[in-house]
Amino acid sequence: MDSRRRITVLVALSVVLSVLCIRQLISERPRFPDPFLVATDTEEASTKPMSSRLWRRYSRSRPAMQIGKNHEQVREAFVDVVAGANPATVQIMHDDKAVALGTVVDSGGLILTKASELPKEIMCRIPGGLRREGKVVASDEDYDLALVQVEAPPLTPAEWSTENAPAVGSWLAAPSGFTDDPLSVGVVSVPPRRIRPESGVLGIWLDDSDNGPRVTHVIDGSGAEVAGIRVDDIIRRIDGDLIDSREKLTSTIRKRRPGEQVWLDVMRATESIRVQANLTRYSDLVPDEEVMQNTIGGPISERRSGFSEVIQHDSLIQPHHCGGPIVDLEGHVVGINIARAGRTATYALPSHVVRERLDLMRAQLNP
Amino acid sequence: MCLVLFGTVVQSGPSLVAAETAVSQADLKRIFAGQAPRNVAELKAMQDHTQRLAKKVTACTVGIRIGAAHGSGVLISEDGYVLTVAHVAMRPGMVAHVIMPDGTTYDAQTLGLAWLPDASVLKLRDADKKWPHLELGDSSSLQKGQWCAAVGHPGGYDGERPPVFRLGRVLSLGEFIRTDCQLVGGDSGGPLVDMEGRVIGIHSRIGTSLTNNQHVPIAVFQESWDRLIAGEMWAFPASPYLGVRGSDNTNTAEIASVAPNSPAAAAGVEPGDVIIGFGKHEIATFRQLQHHVWTRKPEDKVELKIQRGDKVITKSVTIGSRSE
């Protein structure tokens, strides 16, 4: 899958860059210039992101991990905590590989999951081990949610918390669906807040000209390059809207997200052509200190911004654990993990947001 | 065990622990000292305590902006001393902007720095204000497995987000404390605290592994406090050093002078020599020579290929070190 391969390449690139840049000091970008010295690896260091399958073996074999917060001894204390939500946790697979977790929302076989990293063909491994083909029947792009239908014996739906989101410092646990102890535990790091969407970029440098913004450079690997945009092209319209200046182009594109597509009307010498271009993140095109540091130690979700409300916590999960429930110490489902956002942060959509969006998605279903 | 909250000793007792549990203060102390919780009752007791801890520590964690650098810091005295790391402070006498959790910004000045230990101190300008602050702990009595918490501003201060709280455990001790409280750029300078909210470390660096998060032990600050507040700067990392100066000829690496007692002098390099090879690298300009010296470490042995007059000779040099 394209975005996963891209992430793998990015992680590999980040790891290579981090090893080469061990002495690198201050970066120029005002937002992320903390010259965090990436320490030379000690015997604990690992350059491979940790899959959930390997986690157990890893934690048993490394002395330091045996005293860590995620050691199985700690996670075992949470067995009763996740017992209620475990049967409501489903593994979503593609080609025998886990691509997401899902949260059962209806005993009739409706499962909620993270939408953006789902391949077309998915198989749900429900508690008990049964595998059933899953079909996406509704989706919510704003919140990156999808409803998947499976034909299965009655499933146990999640019990949603109706309380306010847990306070900073509260324990959270992520059931795995197929083990007694949770996948991961952590604490709430930041109270619920909005995560602004990231802006997409075309990947071009521009000059103003009499006829409109003129392309002076096309960045390698950018959506513009792939769409065939060339130096000296003049961008006249974006999705039909007239663009008369570099500033207008920038402000128009800035409102769009990475992954979105735009139609460009372009003047090339005397020719008028129309192309569709994909928008990407700027940090996908140019090595970025922030992304590099955030992907040291493990991959992050591709869609990790643009959520109206998330609970941020410090549980260690992988992108393919998103879509699963998280519970508080009462065993109530307080949210679903929606993104591994960085080295320090995992985002979950709070229960009340999930329930609202669920109602809207159900309305999309055939009666 | 007493919980010190905002400078007041609160005598702890059963009222601080969830009513239905039989988790005593001694039990909680035992867990925090380095054990895994065993059941939900113990988890709840930990949680009650951690929720209060988070409020207290977050209130004293600041964002720091010095020039283009963004980092974190922690208030540790009523009169406004702020701890951070050397690689955020950069130099004594710099103007620093200290951002409180509510977004209010105050001016401060960087005082002293210890570079290799990565310690630095700032002082807030406002002498009249009584600053909220945390007490210092004892990093020399830390135990592996001990629970701890980290607060800071990952990614730099964000006006839409308070300081970020993380829980973890001490994994190893040494020049730096290593924990599994995940850190990332922007956290540098923020506090690592024990479960009583006392500062035991200051975030410094990370390695590739998620469990490789390193903090300057608070002992470094305590031991060199006087030097730090006096504005001294010391313990520079050693730079690789050859001891030669290039001539104006930019088309060759011609040596204009050799510093006395330098590694180049010891190797027998003379003024007028033209360096044409450094290890396995061909050298065409002085800048290239500089570049290759900078890729080495002090103590490295390198073969220099030298054009002296019409002869090509080799000299073996041991790279030295220079603290600036």
XYZ file of C-alpha atoms in Angstrom, chain A residues 150-355:
206
model
C -18.833 -8.452 9.215
C -21.067 -11.504 9.033
C -20.370 -13.144 12.353
C -21.992 -14.643 15.413
C -23.187 -11.943 17.859
C -20.292 -9.782 18.968
C -19.839 -7.933 22.259
C -20.151 -4.186 21.696
C -17.999 -1.719 23.582
C -19.376 -0.047 26.688
C -18.792 3.654 26.140
C -17.944 5.906 29.043
C -20.365 8.774 29.592
C -18.042 10.599 31.969
C -15.839 13.549 31.084
C -12.491 12.595 29.628
C -10.075 11.314 32.270
C -7.765 13.872 33.880
C -4.069 14.213 33.094
C -2.191 11.503 34.950
C -5.005 8.931 34.653
C -4.133 5.411 33.562
C -5.306 4.236 30.141
C -5.043 0.723 28.735
C -5.435 -0.556 25.171
C -6.922 -4.076 25.003
C -5.347 -6.280 22.363
C -8.409 -8.404 21.657
C -6.534 -11.676 21.838
C -4.533 -11.580 25.077
C -5.652 -11.116 28.665
C -3.256 -8.288 29.304
C -3.379 -5.044 27.337
C -1.309 -4.190 24.295
C -0.023 -1.103 25.979
C -0.622 1.120 29.005
C 0.051 4.768 29.658
C -1.329 7.942 31.181
C -3.275 10.907 29.868
C -0.683 13.573 28.929
C -2.807 16.507 27.783
C -6.520 17.268 28.358
C -8.816 17.064 25.283
C -7.944 19.620 22.617
C -8.161 20.338 18.944
C -5.380 19.235 16.623
C -5.174 21.601 13.688
C -5.065 20.061 10.230
C -1.763 20.161 8.384
C -1.503 22.028 5.113
C -0.790 20.258 1.890
C 1.761 21.549 -0.614
C 2.143 21.167 -4.371
C 5.934 21.272 -4.142
C 6.720 24.259 -6.325
C 8.553 27.549 -5.994
C 6.914 30.534 -7.622
C 7.479 34.013 -8.961
C 4.803 36.533 -9.793
C 4.370 37.262 -13.472
C 1.929 39.368 -15.497
C -0.188 36.328 -16.259
C -0.132 34.796 -12.835
C 2.214 32.833 -10.593
C 5.040 31.283 -12.576
C 6.767 28.087 -11.537
C 10.493 28.576 -10.928
C 11.300 25.197 -9.415
C 9.572 21.845 -8.986
C 10.642 19.780 -5.969
C 11.609 16.169 -6.676
C 8.939 13.692 -5.731
C 6.275 16.334 -5.220
C 2.673 16.093 -6.366
C 3.447 18.837 -8.888
C 6.307 16.843 -10.364
C 4.206 13.708 -10.653
C 1.439 15.728 -12.331
C 3.942 16.964 -14.913
C 4.208 20.601 -13.852
C 7.332 22.229 -15.299
C 9.425 25.312 -14.701
C 7.920 28.387 -16.427
C 4.401 26.960 -16.248
C 1.919 29.601 -15.181
C -0.790 28.399 -12.816
C -4.057 30.085 -13.834
C -6.719 28.236 -11.901
C -7.004 25.850 -8.972
C -10.187 23.748 -9.067
C -11.659 26.368 -11.380
C -10.853 29.362 -9.161
C -8.846 32.126 -10.811
C -5.352 32.507 -9.339
C -3.794 35.848 -10.125
C -0.840 35.919 -7.735
C 1.666 33.802 -5.879
C 0.022 34.838 -2.639
C -3.390 33.748 -3.863
C -2.014 30.366 -4.879
C -0.295 29.855 -1.534
C -3.316 30.826 0.522
C -5.608 28.630 -1.574
C -3.399 25.564 -1.309
C -2.741 26.160 2.380
C -6.396 25.492 3.147
C -6.120 22.013 1.643
C -4.791 18.887 3.296
C -2.022 16.437 2.427
C -3.570 13.650 0.360
C -6.120 15.896 -1.310
C -6.095 16.450 -5.051
C -6.477 19.661 -6.992
C -7.177 20.423 -10.653
C -4.696 22.912 -12.064
C -5.245 24.975 -15.198
C -1.790 25.723 -16.482
C -0.429 27.906 -19.272
C 2.664 26.432 -20.873
C 4.013 28.821 -23.515
C 0.871 29.240 -25.642
C -0.723 25.947 -24.622
C -3.422 25.575 -22.002
C -3.344 22.323 -20.127
C -5.173 20.843 -17.200
C -3.656 18.412 -14.722
C -4.684 16.875 -11.444
C -2.053 17.059 -8.717
C -1.776 15.355 -5.351
C -0.921 17.468 -2.325
C 1.678 16.187 0.126
C 3.270 17.382 3.326
C 6.262 19.666 2.955
C 8.100 17.328 5.313
C 7.486 14.443 2.863
C 9.623 16.264 0.294
C 12.383 17.755 2.376
C 14.150 16.124 5.359
C 12.506 17.524 8.448
C 14.070 17.451 11.910
C 10.690 17.231 13.637
C 9.503 14.247 11.588
C 12.899 12.586 11.923
C 12.941 12.815 15.689
C 9.318 11.763 15.945
C 9.905 8.647 13.878
C 13.056 7.600 15.717
C 12.017 4.467 17.528
C 8.940 3.704 15.515
C 6.581 4.667 12.707
C 3.790 7.204 13.084
C 0.366 7.362 11.486
C 0.047 9.029 8.127
C -3.126 10.889 9.109
C -2.246 12.392 12.468
C -3.765 15.835 12.400
C -7.060 17.570 11.731
C -9.118 16.251 14.651
C -11.548 18.509 16.472
C -10.903 16.820 19.800
C -8.369 14.262 20.949
C -7.143 12.894 24.259
C -3.355 12.742 24.132
C -1.643 9.951 26.062
C 1.807 8.408 26.320
C 0.932 4.753 25.592
C 3.244 3.161 23.067
C 1.311 1.868 20.089
C 2.052 1.327 16.430
C -0.008 2.876 13.639
C -1.678 -0.489 13.027
C -3.103 -0.473 16.553
C -5.306 2.506 15.754
C -9.047 1.905 15.690
C -9.015 -0.056 18.934
C -10.600 1.055 22.204
C -8.855 2.535 25.214
C -10.251 2.047 28.685
C -9.938 3.737 32.041
C -9.440 1.884 35.315
C -13.205 1.319 35.571
C -12.992 -0.647 32.331
C -15.110 1.899 30.467
C -14.180 2.716 26.900
C -13.117 6.350 27.044
C -12.079 6.592 23.418
C -10.583 4.904 20.398
C -6.952 5.330 19.398
C -6.941 7.352 16.192
C -3.272 8.167 15.553
C 0.241 7.458 16.658
C 1.241 11.084 16.363
C 4.899 11.081 17.359
C 7.514 9.733 19.724
C 5.755 11.203 22.755
C 2.122 11.199 21.705
C -0.762 8.916 20.869
C -4.132 10.486 20.086
C -7.517 9.016 20.926
C -10.930 10.323 19.897
C -12.929 10.752 23.109
C -15.998 8.623 23.722
C -18.506 11.444 23.245
C -17.019 12.355 19.856
C -17.053 8.722 18.751
C -20.678 8.279 19.766
